[in-house]
């Protein structure tokens, strides 16, 4: 699943990720595209707390930040 969180400032990218991850099956990935540099810290920190895994982070030539999250199990 893809999530466009570009042009949103903290804490909105994390809030959008939190809402979207509930629609992803455990083990599947959520690819987040954002522009807020704080997301490089905030989203991985949130994932650690919630039991999800960041499998990739990259900054594209466009300046977009891409974070790929593997959904953890629930409960």
Coordinates of N, CA and C in Angstrom, one line a residue:
X1 N 0.9 -1.2 0.0 CA 0.0 0.0 0.0 C 0.9 1.2 0.0
X2 N 0.5 2.3 -0.7 CA 1.2 3.5 -0.7 C 0.5 4.6 0.0
X3 N 1.2 5.5 0.7 CA 0.7 6.6 1.4 C 1.4 7.9 1.0
X4 N 0.6 8.8 0.6 CA 1.2 10.1 0.2 C 1.0 11.1 1.4
X5 N 2.1 11.4 2.0 CA 2.1 12.3 3.2 C 3.0 13.5 2.9
X6 N 3.2 13.8 1.6 CA 4.0 14.9 1.2 C 3.3 16.3 1.6
X7 N 4.2 17.2 1.9 CA 3.8 18.6 2.3 C 3.0 18.7 3.6
X8 N 3.1 17.6 4.4 CA 2.5 17.6 5.7 C 3.6 17.8 6.7
X9 N 3.4 18.6 7.7 CA 4.4 18.8 8.8 C 4.1 18.0 10.0
X10 N 5.1 17.8 10.8 CA 5.0 17.0 12.1 C 3.8 17.6 12.9
X11 N 3.0 16.8 13.4 CA 3.0 15.3 13.5 C 2.2 14.6 12.5
X12 N 1.7 15.3 11.5 CA 0.8 14.7 10.5 C 1.3 13.4 9.8
X13 N 2.5 13.4 9.3 CA 3.0 12.1 8.7 C 2.8 10.9 9.6
X14 N 3.1 11.0 10.9 CA 3.0 9.9 11.8 C 1.5 9.6 12.0
X15 N 0.7 10.6 12.1 CA -0.7 10.3 12.3 C -1.3 9.6 11.1
X16 N -0.9 10.0 9.9 CA -1.4 9.3 8.7 C -0.9 7.9 8.6
X17 N 0.4 7.7 9.0 CA 0.9 6.3 9.0 C 0.2 5.5 10.0
X18 N -0.1 6.0 11.2 CA -0.8 5.3 12.2 C -2.2 4.9 11.7
X19 N -2.9 5.7 11.0 CA -4.2 5.4 10.4 C -4.1 4.4 9.3
X20 N -3.1 4.5 8.5 CA -3.0 3.6 7.3 C -2.5 2.2 7.7
X21 N -1.7 2.1 8.7 CA -1.1 0.8 9.0 C -2.2 -0.2 9.4
X22 N -3.3 0.3 9.9 CA -4.4 -0.6 10.3 C -5.1 -1.3 9.1
X23 N -4.8 -0.7 7.9 CA -5.4 -1.3 6.7 C -4.4 -2.2 5.9
X24 N -3.2 -2.5 6.6 CA -2.2 -3.3 6.0 C -2.1 -4.6 6.8
X25 N -2.1 -5.8 6.1 CA -2.0 -7.0 6.8 C -0.6 -7.2 7.4
X26 N -0.5 -7.9 8.5 CA 0.8 -8.2 9.2 C 1.7 -8.8 8.1
X27 N 2.9 -8.3 8.1 CA 3.9 -8.8 7.1 C 3.9 -8.1 5.8
X28 N 2.9 -7.3 5.5 CA 2.8 -6.6 4.2 C 3.5 -5.2 4.5
X29 N 3.7 -4.5 3.4 CA 4.5 -3.2 3.5 C 3.6 -2.0 3.2
X30 N 3.9 -0.9 3.9 CA 3.3 0.4 3.6 C 4.5 1.3 3.2
X31 N 4.3 1.9 2.0 CA 5.4 2.8 1.5 C 4.9 4.2 1.6
X32 N 5.6 5.0 2.4 CA 5.2 6.3 2.8 C 6.1 7.3 2.0
X33 N 5.5 8.2 1.3 CA 6.2 9.3 0.6 C 5.9 10.6 1.3
X34 N 7.0 11.3 1.9 CA 6.8 12.5 2.6 C 7.9 13.5 2.3
X35 N 7.7 14.7 2.8 CA 8.7 15.8 2.5 C 9.3 16.4 3.8
X36 N 8.7 16.1 4.9 CA 9.1 16.7 6.2 C 10.4 15.9 6.7
X37 N 11.5 16.5 6.8 CA 12.7 15.8 7.2 C 12.6 15.2 8.6
X38 N 11.7 15.7 9.4 CA 11.5 15.1 10.8 C 11.0 13.7 10.7
X39 N 10.3 13.4 9.6 CA 9.7 12.1 9.4 C 10.8 11.0 9.5
X40 N 12.0 11.3 9.1 CA 13.1 10.3 9.1 C 13.4 9.8 10.5
X41 N 13.1 10.7 11.5 CA 13.2 10.3 12.9 C 11.9 9.8 13.5
X42 N 10.9 10.6 13.2 CA 9.6 10.3 13.9 C 8.9 9.0 13.5
X43 N 8.9 8.7 12.2 CA 8.2 7.5 11.7 C 9.0 6.2 12.3
X44 N 10.3 6.1 12.1 CA 11.0 5.0 12.7 C 10.8 4.8 14.2
X45 N 10.8 6.0 14.9 CA 10.5 5.9 16.4 C 9.1 5.4 16.7
X46 N 8.2 5.8 16.0 CA 6.8 5.3 16.1 C 6.7 3.9 15.8
X47 N 7.4 3.4 14.7 CA 7.4 2.0 14.4 C 8.0 1.1 15.5
X48 N 9.1 1.6 16.1 CA 9.7 0.8 17.2 C 8.7 0.7 18.3
X49 N 8.0 1.7 18.7 CA 7.0 1.7 19.8 C 5.8 0.8 19.5
X50 N 5.4 0.7 18.2 CA 4.2 0.0 17.8 C 4.5 -1.4 17.3
X51 N 5.7 -1.8 17.2 CA 6.0 -3.2 16.7 C 6.1 -3.4 15.2
X52 N 6.4 -2.3 14.5 CA 6.5 -2.4 13.0 C 8.0 -2.2 12.7
X53 N 8.4 -2.6 11.5 CA 9.8 -2.6 11.1 C 10.0 -1.7 9.9
X54 N 10.9 -0.8 10.0 CA 11.3 0.1 8.8 C 12.3 -0.8 8.0
X55 N 12.0 -1.1 6.8 CA 12.8 -1.9 6.0 C 13.7 -1.1 5.0
X56 N 13.3 0.2 4.8 CA 14.0 1.0 3.8 C 13.7 2.5 4.1
X57 N 14.7 3.3 4.0 CA 14.5 4.8 3.9 C 15.4 5.3 2.8
X58 N 14.9 6.2 2.1 CA 15.7 6.8 1.0 C 15.2 8.2 0.7
X59 N 16.1 9.1 0.2 CA 15.7 10.4 -0.3 C 15.9 10.4 -1.8
X60 N 14.9 10.7 -2.5 CA 14.9 10.7 -3.9 C 15.4 12.0 -4.5
X61 N 15.8 12.0 -5.7 CA 16.3 13.2 -6.4 C 15.3 14.4 -6.2
X62 N 14.0 14.1 -6.3 CA 13.0 15.1 -6.1 C 13.0 15.7 -4.8
X63 N 13.6 15.1 -3.8 CA 13.6 15.6 -2.4 C 12.6 14.8 -1.6
X64 N 11.8 14.0 -2.2 CA 10.8 13.2 -1.5 C 11.6 12.2 -0.6
X65 N 11.1 12.0 0.6 CA 11.6 11.0 1.5 C 10.7 9.8 1.4
X66 N 11.2 8.6 1.2 CA 10.4 7.4 1.1 C 10.8 6.4 2.2
X67 N 9.8 6.0 3.0 CA 10.0 5.1 4.1 C 9.1 3.9 3.9
X68 N 9.7 2.7 3.8 CA 9.0 1.5 3.7 C 8.9 0.8 5.0
X69 N 7.7 0.5 5.4 CA 7.4 -0.1 6.7 C 6.8 -1.5 6.5
X70 N 7.3 -2.5 7.2 CA 6.6 -3.8 7.3 C 5.8 -3.9 8.5
X71 N 4.5 -4.1 8.3 CA 3.5 -4.1 9.4 C 3.8 -5.3 10.3
X72 N 3.8 -5.0 11.6 CA 4.0 -6.1 12.6 C 2.6 -6.7 12.9
X73 N 2.7 -7.8 13.7 CA 1.5 -8.5 14.1 C 0.7 -7.6 15.2
X74 N -0.5 -7.9 15.3 CA -1.3 -7.1 16.3 C -1.7 -8.1 17.4
X75 N -1.6 -7.6 18.6 CA -2.1 -8.3 19.8 C -1.2 -9.5 20.1

